[in-house]
Amino acid sequence: MEQDQVEPTEEAVDLVEYPLLPVRDAVVFPHMMIPLFVGRDRSLRAVDEALEADHRILIVTQRQAEIAEPTPEDLYTIGTIASIARMLRMPDGTTSILVEGLQRAKVVDFTQTRAFFRARAMPILEVVEEQPLTEALMRAALALFEKCVELSRSLSDDAYVTAMNAQDAGWLADVLAAHLDLDVDERQQLLETLDPVTRLQKLSILLAKELDVLELEDQIHSQVQEEVDKTQREFMLREQMKVIQQELGELDPLMQEKNELHEKIDASQMPDEVREKAEKELARLDAMPPMSPEMGIIRTYLDWLIELPWAEETKDNEDVVQVAKLLDEEHYGLPKAKERILEYISVRKLAGEKMRSPILCFVGPPGTGKTSLGKSIAKALGRNFVRVSLGGIRDEAEIRGHRRTYIGSLPGRVIQTMHRAKTVNPLFMLDEIDKLGTDFRGDPAAALLEVLDPEQNHAFSDHYLDVDYDLSKVMFITTANILDPIPPALQDRMEVIEFPGYIEEEKVEIAKRFLIPRQMEEHGLKDLRFSDRVLREMVREYCYEAGVRNLERAVATICRKGARAIAEGRKAPRHVSVQSLPKYLGPPQYSYGIMEEEDEVGLATGIAWTAGGGDTMAVEVTLMEGKGNLILTGQLGEVMQESAQAALSYARSHVADLGLKKRRFDKLDIHVHVPEGAIPKDGPSAGVTIATALVSALSSRPVHREVGMTGEITLRGRILGIGGFREKVLAAHRAGLKKVLLPKKNERDLQEIPRKVRRDMEFVFVERMDELLPLALVQPAPDSAKKHPRAGISS
């Protein structure tokens, strides 16, 4: 172990070297037994070093108690040589030692400071000459101390017995200083007073002051005892404290705070069970000494109970027409979500308090207005809006809180948010509920089961509060991008409302009504116009997404360009034209419509669901001479690879029915590729697309470039239903496709598609591949039909 070495001085022969223990908020006097708690690593090493030697250690007080790792400059120079009588190791990692002060000593220099403090000290010998003055001082001090012991409740008779047996003035002064309630600075001054007579004189003055205070306290106690009734003990204690404050001419902040807590508990509208708990904790607080470390914990707990809303609530706006108008002003579209809120208000108006608040789950791609609609609903209903983001939470205690046994414990996110809401019926939005995680600290999603269950949330249990809290009047709205990560038990407690992606016309209308006015106001512009054609081009070529966030960013970019032009003194644009879009936004990022210039063999267009709201997907098939291998590329998942195997098996088993050329598949390699190979893809609904591209390659018949398709294929050519119907259709519409081929089982979902999309596109629902292929493949020319009479599909 590396140590600091100090050169010896001339006085080294008179010095003694000891391990040094720095202490905070305590001064050890000679002839004094005191327990000390040691927790710092260097201090523990110093104690171990002393125990291995002769149990002697030098104890020195820090100048500032808040310093965690003191240096030699942070310590007083006068300390006490002590003997370690006992050492106990505590469960919390600290060590308790019982030390007996032996002799004062002056620190001369430090021989070690890194691993622990070791110092050379000069012991201080006290020599007291027996004089009449010394004897008189001892008797006077002992008499004052005897009276203090009689009047004080904190000094025991054993303290007086110890003082009475002190053999000299210095010994007596140290005993009195150890038992009096003095500050650390006063104790250190007494320790540094080396002359015993002078030290005893100072203590006599302190004893006289303490006796005056104790006599006044006894007098006040007697006055109050005569004025109040014996049965009103609590009132007597309060009056006693008031008289003490009047006599001393000051107010006790601690007592004033306790009185305020009493008044706040009385004024709160807590349930009886909670009030009983608060009064019990307040009684504990009253009984504790002022410097108890638990006082802050109880006071914080009472503040949480008092400040939580127990009965305060806002009145709902039950005017259905007005609420509908406000929602339409704030948001365009989203009819299902608006209709559900209006139904809630209508039922609430008729049923009153009998109706339970709904627990809704808004599910949709990013940027479709889930969170902003929640704010609008709160505004329309007249409720306070509060929001908690659940993304990334992995600790169950984040929801339920920590128990008060932990230092720094707090209630969970639910109770903290209710504290911010100030009412018992806010609109509580739990954002990104599909982003919850799980680890060794518990499952937050499981903790939410009680919050989002109307049968249980009237008595929600938070570990910190340890009392039931009523959440039944809260209107919970959760948001998610996808439902799959949400546990089934949690999904079952929520009413799911889907937020599909916006179509082109809706994006243009949202930009005109909301995005452009807001961005112009934020950028200080007053006259900047966007035509419908410009907005449509922005949507098609720059904002190919389900939501409108990128569209708003694009509008903000154009507004910034205009703001900069005005700031530089140039002429700001008043109209944004289609030709100027590349100047403002750069080259187009997307091509509107995925259709090729001509129909191609082995290339089919599928439509797929994504978390971003749906997208189109091209499938390419190429035939090569080989050994009968099926090559799949494009980061395809296991389910999608199985769909490709099923499509190939279908094609091989229906060669005659499909009018395909007879080929030796064992001499043929088939390569299926889905472009954008860096993006993982999976799911069974690409089966018909792969089968169509495969039949096209095997029959050399091109696929219509304006046709998109989706569906799961079986080995016998049946087409099964798919999910994400609306998102897929809207993606096809955004891509400019004219016809989509869909499973027959999804025909009932067509009513969810906007009328504009239904007018722009042709929808064909099929049950089997032999119905789909004639619609997807280009029919062969007449001469080709003569050469291959079975090239067509027989129905």
Coordinates of N, CA, C and O in Angstrom, one line a residue, residues 635-730:
Q635 N -34.1 -10.2 -46.7 CA -34.3 -10.2 -45.2 C -35.8 -10.7 -44.9 O -36.6 -10.0 -44.3
L636 N -36.1 -11.9 -45.4 CA -37.5 -12.4 -45.2 C -37.5 -13.2 -44.0 O -36.6 -14.0 -43.7
G637 N -38.6 -13.0 -43.2 CA -38.8 -13.8 -42.0 C -39.2 -15.2 -42.2 O -39.5 -15.6 -43.4
E638 N -39.3 -16.0 -41.2 CA -39.6 -17.4 -41.3 C -41.0 -17.6 -41.9 O -41.2 -18.5 -42.8
V639 N -42.0 -16.8 -41.5 CA -43.3 -17.0 -42.0 C -43.4 -16.6 -43.5 O -44.0 -17.3 -44.3
M640 N -42.7 -15.6 -43.9 CA -42.6 -15.2 -45.3 C -41.9 -16.2 -46.2 O -42.3 -16.5 -47.3
Q641 N -40.9 -16.8 -45.6 CA -40.2 -17.9 -46.4 C -41.1 -19.1 -46.6 O -41.1 -19.7 -47.6
E642 N -41.9 -19.4 -45.5 CA -42.9 -20.5 -45.7 C -43.9 -20.2 -46.7 O -44.4 -21.0 -47.4
S643 N -44.3 -18.9 -46.8 CA -45.3 -18.5 -47.8 C -44.7 -18.7 -49.2 O -45.4 -19.1 -50.2
A644 N -43.4 -18.4 -49.4 CA -42.7 -18.6 -50.7 C -42.7 -20.1 -51.0 O -42.9 -20.5 -52.2
Q645 N -42.4 -21.0 -50.0 CA -42.4 -22.4 -50.3 C -43.8 -22.9 -50.7 O -44.0 -23.7 -51.6
A646 N -44.9 -22.3 -50.0 CA -46.2 -22.7 -50.3 C -46.6 -22.3 -51.7 O -47.3 -23.0 -52.5
A647 N -46.2 -21.1 -52.1 CA -46.5 -20.6 -53.5 C -45.8 -21.4 -54.5 O -46.4 -21.8 -55.6
L648 N -44.5 -21.9 -54.3 CA -43.9 -22.7 -55.2 C -44.5 -24.1 -55.3 O -44.7 -24.7 -56.4
S649 N -44.9 -24.6 -54.2 CA -45.6 -25.9 -54.2 C -46.9 -25.9 -54.9 O -47.3 -26.8 -55.7
Y650 N -47.6 -24.7 -54.8 CA -48.9 -24.6 -55.5 C -48.6 -24.5 -57.0 O -49.3 -25.2 -57.8
A651 N -47.6 -23.7 -57.4 CA -47.3 -23.6 -58.8 C -46.9 -25.0 -59.4 O -47.4 -25.3 -60.5
R652 N -46.1 -25.7 -58.7 CA -45.6 -27.0 -59.2 C -46.8 -28.0 -59.3 O -46.8 -28.8 -60.2
S653 N -47.7 -28.0 -58.4 CA -48.8 -28.9 -58.4 C -49.9 -28.6 -59.3 O -50.8 -29.4 -59.6
H654 N -49.9 -27.3 -59.9 CA -50.9 -26.9 -60.8 C -50.3 -26.5 -62.1 O -50.8 -25.6 -62.8
V655 N -49.3 -27.2 -62.5 CA -48.6 -26.8 -63.8 C -49.6 -27.0 -65.0 O -49.7 -26.1 -65.8
A656 N -50.3 -28.0 -65.0 CA -51.3 -28.3 -66.1 C -52.4 -27.3 -66.1 O -52.8 -26.7 -67.1
D657 N -53.0 -27.0 -64.9 CA -54.1 -26.1 -64.7 C -53.7 -24.7 -65.1 O -54.5 -23.9 -65.6
L658 N -52.5 -24.3 -64.8 CA -52.0 -23.0 -65.1 C -51.5 -22.8 -66.5 O -51.2 -21.6 -66.9
G659 N -51.5 -23.8 -67.3 CA -51.0 -23.7 -68.6 C -49.5 -23.4 -68.7 O -49.1 -22.7 -69.6
L660 N -48.7 -23.9 -67.8 CA -47.3 -23.6 -67.7 C -46.5 -24.6 -68.6 O -47.0 -25.7 -68.8
K661 N -45.4 -24.2 -69.1 CA -44.5 -25.1 -69.8 C -44.1 -26.2 -68.9 O -43.8 -26.0 -67.7
K662 N -43.9 -27.3 -69.4 CA -43.4 -28.5 -68.7 C -41.9 -28.2 -68.5 O -41.2 -28.2 -69.5
R663 N -41.5 -28.1 -67.2 CA -40.1 -27.9 -66.9 C -39.6 -28.9 -65.9 O -40.4 -29.5 -65.2
R664 N -38.4 -29.2 -66.0 CA -37.8 -30.0 -65.0 C -37.3 -29.1 -63.8 O -36.3 -28.4 -63.9
F665 N -38.1 -29.1 -62.8 CA -37.8 -28.2 -61.7 C -36.5 -28.6 -60.9 O -35.9 -27.7 -60.3
D666 N -36.1 -29.8 -61.1 CA -34.8 -30.2 -60.5 C -33.6 -29.6 -61.3 O -32.5 -29.7 -60.8
K667 N -33.8 -29.1 -62.5 CA -32.8 -28.4 -63.2 C -32.9 -26.9 -63.2 O -32.3 -26.2 -64.0
L668 N -33.8 -26.4 -62.4 CA -34.2 -25.0 -62.4 C -34.0 -24.4 -61.0 O -34.6 -24.9 -60.0
D669 N -33.3 -23.3 -60.9 CA -33.2 -22.5 -59.7 C -34.1 -21.3 -59.8 O -34.2 -20.7 -60.8
I670 N -34.9 -21.1 -58.7 CA -35.8 -20.0 -58.7 C -35.4 -19.0 -57.6 O -35.2 -19.4 -56.4
H671 N -35.2 -17.8 -58.0 CA -34.7 -16.7 -57.0 C -35.8 -15.8 -56.8 O -36.3 -15.1 -57.7
V672 N -36.3 -15.7 -55.6 CA -37.3 -14.8 -55.2 C -36.6 -13.7 -54.3 O -36.0 -13.9 -53.3
H673 N -36.8 -12.4 -54.8 CA -36.2 -11.3 -54.1 C -37.2 -10.2 -53.8 O -38.1 -9.9 -54.6
V674 N -37.2 -9.6 -52.6 CA -38.0 -8.5 -52.2 C -37.1 -7.3 -52.0 O -36.3 -7.3 -51.1
P675 N -37.2 -6.3 -52.9 CA -36.3 -5.2 -52.8 C -36.3 -4.4 -51.4 O -37.2 -4.7 -50.6
E676 N -35.4 -3.5 -51.3 CA -35.1 -2.9 -50.0 C -34.7 -3.9 -49.0 O -35.3 -4.2 -48.0
G677 N -33.6 -4.6 -49.4 CA -33.2 -5.8 -48.6 C -32.7 -5.5 -47.2 O -32.5 -6.4 -46.4
A678 N -32.4 -4.2 -46.9 CA -32.0 -3.9 -45.6 C -33.1 -3.8 -44.6 O -32.8 -3.7 -43.4
I679 N -34.4 -3.9 -45.0 CA -35.5 -3.8 -44.1 C -36.0 -5.2 -43.9 O -36.4 -5.9 -44.9
P680 N -36.1 -5.7 -42.7 CA -36.7 -7.0 -42.4 C -38.2 -7.1 -42.8 O -38.9 -6.1 -42.6
K681 N -38.6 -8.2 -43.3 CA -40.0 -8.4 -43.7 C -40.5 -9.7 -43.3 O -39.8 -10.7 -43.3
D682 N -41.7 -9.8 -42.9 CA -42.3 -11.1 -42.4 C -43.8 -11.0 -42.5 O -44.4 -9.9 -42.7
G683 N -44.5 -12.1 -42.4 CA -45.9 -12.2 -42.5 C -46.4 -13.1 -43.6 O -45.7 -13.2 -44.6
P684 N -47.6 -13.7 -43.5 CA -48.1 -14.6 -44.5 C -48.8 -13.9 -45.6 O -49.2 -14.6 -46.6
S685 N -49.2 -12.6 -45.5 CA -50.0 -12.0 -46.5 C -49.3 -11.7 -47.8 O -50.0 -11.2 -48.8
A686 N -48.0 -12.0 -47.9 CA -47.3 -11.8 -49.2 C -47.4 -13.1 -50.1 O -46.9 -13.2 -51.2
G687 N -48.2 -14.1 -49.6 CA -48.2 -15.3 -50.3 C -48.8 -15.2 -51.7 O -48.2 -15.7 -52.7
V688 N -49.9 -14.5 -51.9 CA -50.5 -14.4 -53.3 C -49.5 -13.6 -54.2 O -49.4 -13.8 -55.4
T689 N -48.8 -12.6 -53.6 CA -47.9 -11.8 -54.4 C -46.7 -12.6 -54.9 O -46.4 -12.6 -56.1
I690 N -46.2 -13.4 -54.1 CA -45.1 -14.3 -54.5 C -45.6 -15.3 -55.5 O -44.9 -15.6 -56.5
A691 N -46.8 -15.9 -55.3 CA -47.3 -16.9 -56.2 C -47.6 -16.3 -57.6 O -47.3 -16.9 -58.6
T692 N -48.1 -15.0 -57.6 CA -48.3 -14.3 -58.9 C -47.0 -14.1 -59.6 O -46.9 -14.3 -60.8
A693 N -46.0 -13.6 -58.9 CA -44.7 -13.3 -59.6 C -44.1 -14.6 -60.1 O -43.5 -14.7 -61.1
L694 N -44.3 -15.7 -59.3 CA -43.7 -17.0 -59.7 C -44.4 -17.6 -60.9 O -43.7 -18.0 -61.9
V695 N -45.7 -17.5 -61.0 CA -46.5 -18.0 -62.1 C -46.1 -17.1 -63.4 O -46.0 -17.6 -64.5
S696 N -46.0 -15.8 -63.1 CA -45.6 -14.9 -64.2 C -44.3 -15.3 -64.8 O -44.1 -15.3 -66.0
A697 N -43.3 -15.6 -64.0 CA -42.0 -16.0 -64.5 C -42.0 -17.3 -65.2 O -41.4 -17.5 -66.2
L698 N -42.8 -18.3 -64.6 CA -42.8 -19.6 -65.2 C -43.6 -19.6 -66.5 O -43.3 -20.4 -67.5
S699 N -44.6 -18.7 -66.7 CA -45.4 -18.7 -67.9 C -45.0 -17.6 -68.9 O -45.6 -17.5 -69.9
S700 N -44.0 -16.7 -68.4 CA -43.6 -15.6 -69.3 C -44.7 -14.6 -69.6 O -44.7 -14.0 -70.6
R701 N -45.7 -14.5 -68.7 CA -46.8 -13.6 -68.9 C -46.5 -12.4 -67.9 O -46.4 -12.6 -66.7
P702 N -46.5 -11.1 -68.4 CA -46.3 -10.0 -67.5 C -47.4 -9.8 -66.5 O -48.5 -10.3 -66.7
V703 N -47.1 -9.1 -65.4 CA -48.1 -8.7 -64.4 C -48.5 -7.3 -64.7 O -47.7 -6.4 -65.0
H704 N -49.8 -7.0 -64.5 CA -50.3 -5.6 -64.7 C -49.6 -4.7 -63.7 O -49.6 -5.0 -62.5
R705 N -49.1 -3.6 -64.2 CA -48.3 -2.7 -63.3 C -49.3 -1.9 -62.4 O -48.8 -1.3 -61.4
E706 N -50.6 -1.8 -62.7 CA -51.5 -1.0 -61.9 C -52.2 -1.8 -60.9 O -53.1 -1.3 -60.2
V707 N -51.8 -3.1 -60.7 CA -52.5 -4.0 -59.8 C -51.7 -4.2 -58.6 O -50.5 -4.6 -58.7
G708 N -52.3 -4.1 -57.4 CA -51.7 -4.5 -56.1 C -52.5 -5.6 -55.5 O -53.7 -5.8 -55.8
M709 N -51.8 -6.4 -54.7 CA -52.5 -7.6 -54.1 C -52.0 -7.9 -52.8 O -50.9 -7.5 -52.4
T710 N -52.8 -8.6 -52.0 CA -52.4 -9.1 -50.7 C -53.3 -10.3 -50.3 O -54.4 -10.4 -50.7
G711 N -52.8 -11.2 -49.5 CA -53.5 -12.4 -49.1 C -52.6 -13.5 -48.8 O -51.5 -13.6 -49.3
E712 N -53.1 -14.4 -47.9 CA -52.3 -15.6 -47.6 C -52.8 -16.8 -48.5 O -54.0 -17.0 -48.7
I713 N -51.9 -17.5 -49.0 CA -52.2 -18.6 -49.9 C -52.0 -20.0 -49.2 O -51.1 -20.1 -48.4
T714 N -52.8 -20.9 -49.6 CA -52.7 -22.3 -49.1 C -52.1 -23.1 -50.2 O -52.1 -22.7 -51.4
L715 N -51.8 -24.4 -49.9 CA -51.3 -25.3 -51.0 C -52.3 -25.6 -52.0 O -51.9 -25.9 -53.2
R716 N -53.5 -25.5 -51.7 CA -54.6 -25.8 -52.7 C -55.1 -24.5 -53.4 O -56.0 -24.6 -54.2
G717 N -54.4 -23.4 -53.2 CA -54.7 -22.2 -53.9 C -55.8 -21.4 -53.3 O -56.3 -20.4 -53.9
R718 N -56.3 -21.7 -52.1 CA -57.2 -20.8 -51.4 C -56.6 -19.6 -50.9 O -55.4 -19.6 -50.5
I719 N -57.3 -18.5 -50.9 CA -56.8 -17.2 -50.4 C -57.5 -16.9 -49.1 O -58.7 -16.7 -49.0
L720 N -56.7 -16.8 -48.0 CA -57.2 -16.5 -46.7 C -57.2 -15.0 -46.4 O -56.5 -14.2 -47.0
G721 N -58.0 -14.6 -45.3 CA -58.1 -13.2 -45.0 C -56.8 -12.7 -44.3 O -55.9 -13.4 -43.9
I722 N -56.8 -11.4 -44.3 CA -55.5 -10.7 -43.8 C -56.0 -9.6 -42.8 O -57.1 -9.2 -42.7
G723 N -55.0 -9.1 -42.0 CA -55.2 -8.0 -41.1 C -54.6 -6.8 -41.6 O -54.0 -6.7 -42.7
G724 N -54.9 -5.7 -40.9 CA -54.4 -4.4 -41.4 C -55.0 -3.9 -42.7 O -54.3 -3.3 -43.5
F725 N -56.3 -4.3 -42.9 CA -56.9 -4.0 -44.2 C -56.9 -2.6 -44.6 O -56.5 -2.2 -45.7
R726 N -57.3 -1.7 -43.7 CA -57.4 -0.3 -44.0 C -56.0 0.3 -44.3 O -55.8 1.0 -45.3
E727 N -55.0 0.0 -43.5 CA -53.7 0.5 -43.7 C -53.1 0.1 -45.1 O -52.5 0.8 -45.8
K728 N -53.4 -1.2 -45.5 CA -52.9 -1.7 -46.7 C -53.5 -1.0 -47.9 O -52.9 -0.6 -48.9
V729 N -54.8 -0.8 -47.8 CA -55.6 -0.1 -48.9 C -55.1 1.3 -49.0 O -54.9 1.8 -50.2
L730 N -54.9 2.0 -47.9 CA -54.5 3.4 -48.0 C -53.1 3.5 -48.5 O -52.7 4.4 -49.2

